[in-house]
Amino acid sequence: MLKMTHLSKVYRTEVVETYALRDFSIDVKEGEFVAVTGPSGSGKTTFLTIAGLLETFTGGSYHLDGVDVSHLNDNARSKIRNEKIGFIFQAFNLIPDLNVYDNVEVPLRYRGMKAAERKKRIMESLERVGLSSRLKHYPAELSGGQQQRVAIARALAGSPRLLLADEPTGNLDTQMARGVMELLEDIHREGATIVMVTHDPELATRAQRNVHVIDGQVVDVAEDRVFSTSQLAEHSPA
Amino acid sequence: MTVHPIIAALRRHKAGVILIGLQIALTLAIVCNAVFIIGQRISRVDRPTGINESNLFLVTQQYVGAPSSDTKAGADKLDTMELEDAAALRQLPSVAKVSVISSMPLLNSAWNGGMSTKPQAKSGFKMTTYYFGDQNMLSTLGAQLVAGRDFNAGDVQHAGFRTDAKRPVVIVTQSLAHKLFPNGSALGKTVYMDGSGSPSTIIGIVKRLQTPSTSDWASSFAYDSTLIPTRKDAFFSRYLVRAKPGQMKAAMAAAHDALFKVNPMRVIDDDMGIRSFASIRAEAYKQDVSMAILMGAVCIILLALTAAGIVGLTSFWVGQRTKQIGVRRALGARGIDILRYFQLENLFIAGMGVVVGLLLAIGVNQWLVQHFEMDRMPLGYLFVGVLVVLVLGQLAVFVPARRASRVPPVTATRSV
Amino acid sequence: MFAYYVDLAWRSLRRSRGLTILMVLAIGFGVAASMTTFAVFRAASGDPIPWKSGKLFVPQIDSAGPGNGNTDNEPPQQLTYPDAMALMRDHRAVHQSAMYRLGVSVVPDKAGAHPFNVDGHAVFAGFFPMLDVPFAYGSAWSHADDQHRAAVVVISSHLNDKLFGGGNSVGRSINIEGKNYRVVGVTDHWDPKPMFYDVVNTGGFTTQRDDVLIPLPSAIDANITNQGTTNCSRPSPEPGFVGLQHSTCVWIAYMAELDSTAQVSAYKRYLDNYARSQQQAGRYDWPPNNRLRSLPQWLDYMHVVPSDTKVSLLVALGLFVVCLVNTAGLLLAKLTRRSGEIGVRRAIGAPRRAIYAQFVIEAGMVGLTGGVLGMVLTALGVLAMRVVLPPEIADLARLNVGLFALTVLVAMAATVLAGLYPSFRAANVQPAWHLKSH
C-alpha cells in the first residue's frame, strides 16, 4: 500500500545541508494500522508530509498503492491526494467560512462529483462520525472533539485508500481524545489503512504495529520506546 | 527604536509594500498635476477684465429686413436705427449709461487686427482686438483712463460693417502701448492698422481692458485692446447698458420691451439676446471651471482611495503580526512604541513612494507641456503634494496602528 | 465547478465585509471616473461619417504667401472666393462643394408670429451626395439649380416641424431675409457632431444646427453675407460683401470626395497646377504651397477634440490605474490572511488551477459588483457633466446600453487583471504549510 525504500529528504540552505530523513524504509500493508512514533524533530512529520504527497523527497523511492510517485507533477499529485489519501490534522484544519456540510464536501468538489453523489457520501460519512445532526453548524460552534470528527468525516468522504493522521488527539482533552481514538479503531476494523504519527506512547499502543523514528531513520524496536522518547526528546530539532 | 527591524519586516511583505508604495507614487504624481491644473484655471478665471463688472448687461439684437450696410444709404439708415435704440434705452429710469459697442470682454466675439508703427507694413504687427463704438464706450465699461483723454462726440463716426473708414483717433491699452512703444509714452503717437497707409493717433491710454476672446490662441494679446470711435452699422447691433445700482433686473426687462416699442421688426434671442455680464463671464469660463471641478473630484477620490488602501493593508499587517506584537509587549514595549513602529513603517513606505512619485509628477508635467501646451509646474506644487501625501499616510496609518498598540502582552502566550 | 467558486467567493467576500466594500468602492469610482470622461472623449473624437471619412478631403491653397501670419508655413484654413469658384468650375472631384456659413432670419407666414433666426450654410448641389445627407422628403437641388441661381432651399426636419408641422413641405415656400425660397427637400434628423464639413466656422462642436441649406450662387446673388470667420492678409480693395468676393480674404470652406488613391494624387497635381497658373498669372508671387488633408487628418489638424477632454481622460485613466493597484494590494493582503485555508485545500487535493480559478473568480466578482456600482456612478457622472460642461460638448456624452456594458466589462477585466498576481501567489501556497503544527 505504502512502500518507501531508502528514502531521503535533505533540506538545503546556503550554509547547511540537513538530513530530515535518511535511508528511510517502511512498508505498510493494505488494512494495517501503523503508528509512527518518535521524539520532536525525529523526522516523523517530514515522513508524513512526504507520504501525503505534500512534499517531494530527495532520494530513494516511494510507491503508493503500487504507483511510483517520484516523478509525478503537481496536478497528478493533487489528484492522488484527492482520491487516495485522507488527512486528519492535529489542528483539525476545518475551513472556518464553511459549515460542517460544506467542509466535508470540499474534497468531493475537487473530484468533480455530481451533487446527488456528493450529498449521499457527505451524509454517510457524517453519520459515521455521529454528527449528522450538525450539518449547518460552523466550526467555531463545535467542540474540539466534534471538529476533529468533522475532519475525519471529511477524510472519509472521498473513500480514500489511505488515512494519514497527524497527532489526531494532540489538541483534545483526554475524554474527547478517547472518543476520536475509538472512532479511528472502528474505521480500521472496517478495513481502512491508517498511518498515524504521534509522540504519545499510549496512543501508539492502540495501533497494530509501531514504527519508531529517530534522527530520520526507522528504528523498528518496540522495546526501546520508553528509552528513546525520554533520551532523544532533549535533542534539538533537525 | 532603530530602523533595521522595520526594513527587515518590509522585506518580508515585498509585494504589498511595492503596491502601496506605487499607489502613493501615482497618487502624488496625479494630484500634483491636477492641483496645478486647478491653480492655473483659477488664476485664469480670476484675472481682471479691467472693467466695472457690476450692474452691466449686453443687448444683442438683429433687425429683420434690414437694408444692406454695404451702401451708404443702407449704412445711414442702420445707424439711425441704432441711435434710436440707444436713445430709447438711455431714457429708461433704471438705466444709468448706454453705449453702442461691437463686443465686450469675455464675449468671445472679436474683431482682431494687427497694429504697426509704420505705414503699409508687411510684417512686425502687434496683434490687437478692436472695440468699435460711440463716445460712451469707456465710461459705460468702467475702464480706467490713465493718460490722454476719452473720445468726445466729435470723434465718433459711423460706417458700414464691411466698409473701411479712416480711424483718425484711437485709444489703446497700456499693455498694447508698451508693445508698440517700449521706450516711451505712446500718447500722441501715430500707428497704422492692418497694413494700411492711413494714420491713427493715440489720444488716450487705458489701464487695463481685456479682449473678448478667452481662447488659448488669443492669450498672447489678452489685454491688447484698441478702442475705435466708429459705430459699425450692420443688420445686428449691440448695446452695453449699465443699470442703476440694484435695478439690474428691472433694466433688463425694460430694455426688451423698450426696443420692441421702437421697432418690432427685430429678433432678440430669448437666451442670448439680453445677458448680464455675470452670465457672459460664467459662459466664457465654463470650461475652466468644469475642468477645475473635475480635477478636484479626481484629487479627492484619489486621496480617499489611497488613505483607505493604507488603512486596509496596515490592518492586515497588524492582524498578521498580532502575536509578534504581543511578544514585543511581553518583552517590555510600551503601547506608544508599537504605535511609533507602524507610523515609522508607513513613513518609510510613503517616503519611497514619494521619491518615485516626484519623478513621475515631473515626467507627467513634462509630457503635458509637450503635448497639450501646458505650463511647467512650479516646484511649490511638488512640495505641497509631498507634504499632503505624507500627512495623509500618517493619519491613515493611525487607525490600525492604535489598534496594534492596544494588543495585550498576554497574546504572546496564546497559541496560534 | 464554476458555481462552486462563485459560492466560495461570495462567502469570502461576505466574511471580510469592510474590505470588500472598500474594493468595490475603489473599482466603482475608478471605472466611473474613467468611463464618464471616456464617454465625452469618445463622443468628441468619434468619426462623424465613418463609412466615407477617408474619401473626403479638404483642399488648402496658399493665398496669403510665405510668412504672412502663419509661422509654420501652413496655408490658410479656408479658400478665397475666386479660388473656391475656380475649383468648383473645374469640377475635378467625384463630388465637391464650396460653402459658407449663414445666419438668416425667417419670417413665418402666420400673422402675428415673430421673425426668428436660423443658422445654415450656402452650399453646392454636390454637398448632398458627397455627405450622404438623408432626406425625409424630397431631395437635393440639381446642378442646374446651382447654375440658374434658383431660389430653392433644403430645410432641416426641425425647421420643417416648426414651420409646416412636420408634413411634406416640398414645393412650399419660405421667406428668408425677405425673399421667397421653394423647399425642395427636408433632411431627416441630420445634425452631425462635430459639424465636420465646416469646422473653421463652427469650431466643430457647436450647439448650432443647420436649419437651411441654400445654393451658394443664389445666396451670393441675394447678398446673404457670411457669418463665419473671415481672415484677411491684406485689406479688401473694395468695400462691402462684393468687395469681399474680390479680395484675397479667405472665408469659403471647401470639401471634395475622392474615391481612390489615384484620384487623390491626380487632385493634388491638379491643385499644384492651379496654384502655378495663378502664380504665372501674377495673382500669387510665390510657388504652390497646397495641402490636401483627408477628413480625419483635417479634424486632427484643426484640434477639433478639445485638449481639456484629452487631459481629463488621461487623469481619469491615472485614477483608474491607482484603483487597480489599490485593489491588487487589498486582494494580496486578503490572500495572506487566507493562506491557511489554501494550504488545507491543497492538501485535500485541490490542484493549483482550482485555487487559481477560485481567486480569479473572487476578483471577477469584486469587479462585477464594482462595475455595477460604476454603472450607476457613470450615469450620475454623465448627468453631472451636463451641468458642468459647456452644452456643445456635454450633449455628446449620451448614456446608452453600450456604455453601461463597457463599464461593467472594463471593471471586471481590470479587476481580474489586478487579481492575477495575488491569485498566482495563492496558487503557489504550499499544501504542507499547515501541517507543521508541532
Short mmCIF file of C-alpha atoms in Angstrom, two decimals, chain A residues 4 9 11 45-57 62 64 69 74 77-78 80-82 85-89 93 164 166, chain C residues 342-350 352 428-436:
data_model
loop_
_atom_site.label_atom_id
_atom_site.label_comp_id
_atom_site.label_asym_id
_atom_site.label_seq_id
_atom_site.Cartn_x
_atom_site.Cartn_y
_atom_site.Cartn_z
CA MET A 4 9.24 3.69 0.93
CA LYS A 9 14.96 14.12 2.36
CA TYR A 11 16.84 20.48 3.36
CA THR A 45 6.31 14.79 10.40
CA THR A 46 8.56 15.01 7.35
CA PHE A 47 7.73 11.36 6.71
CA LEU A 48 4.03 12.18 6.90
CA THR A 49 4.22 15.17 4.51
CA ILE A 50 6.10 13.04 2.01
CA ALA A 51 3.74 10.11 2.47
CA GLY A 52 0.83 12.51 1.86
CA LEU A 53 2.50 13.91 -1.27
CA LEU A 54 2.62 17.33 0.29
CA GLU A 55 6.33 17.48 -0.27
CA THR A 56 8.83 15.88 -2.58
CA PHE A 57 11.79 13.79 -1.46
CA TYR A 62 8.15 5.77 -2.82
CA LEU A 64 1.80 4.42 -3.17
CA VAL A 69 5.06 8.75 -7.25
CA ASP A 74 1.81 18.90 -9.18
CA ARG A 77 -0.05 14.66 -7.05
CA SER A 78 -3.11 16.78 -6.26
CA ILE A 80 -3.75 11.33 -5.83
CA ARG A 81 -4.12 13.34 -2.62
CA ASN A 82 -7.71 13.95 -3.51
CA ILE A 85 -5.48 9.92 0.73
CA GLY A 86 -7.49 11.24 3.62
CA PHE A 87 -5.86 13.71 6.01
CA ILE A 88 -6.57 14.16 9.70
CA PHE A 89 -4.66 17.10 11.18
CA ASN A 93 -7.87 22.49 9.77
CA LEU A 164 -2.90 9.82 7.31
CA ASP A 166 -1.01 13.72 12.40
CA ILE C 342 -5.44 27.45 0.82
CA GLY C 343 -2.90 25.07 2.36
CA VAL C 344 -5.70 22.82 3.61
CA ARG C 345 -7.46 22.85 0.26
CA ARG C 346 -4.23 21.97 -1.49
CA ALA C 347 -3.60 19.14 0.96
CA ILE C 348 -7.08 17.79 0.40
CA GLY C 349 -6.28 17.61 -3.27
CA ALA C 350 -7.15 20.91 -4.91
CA ARG C 352 -3.16 24.70 -8.44
CA ASN C 428 1.65 28.73 -5.07
CA VAL C 429 0.87 28.32 -1.39
CA GLN C 430 2.44 25.03 -0.36
CA PRO C 431 0.00 22.34 0.74
CA ALA C 432 2.30 21.27 3.58
CA TRP C 433 2.20 24.60 5.33
CA HIS C 434 -0.48 23.97 7.85
CA LEU C 435 0.67 20.50 8.73
CA LYS C 436 3.54 21.88 10.77
#
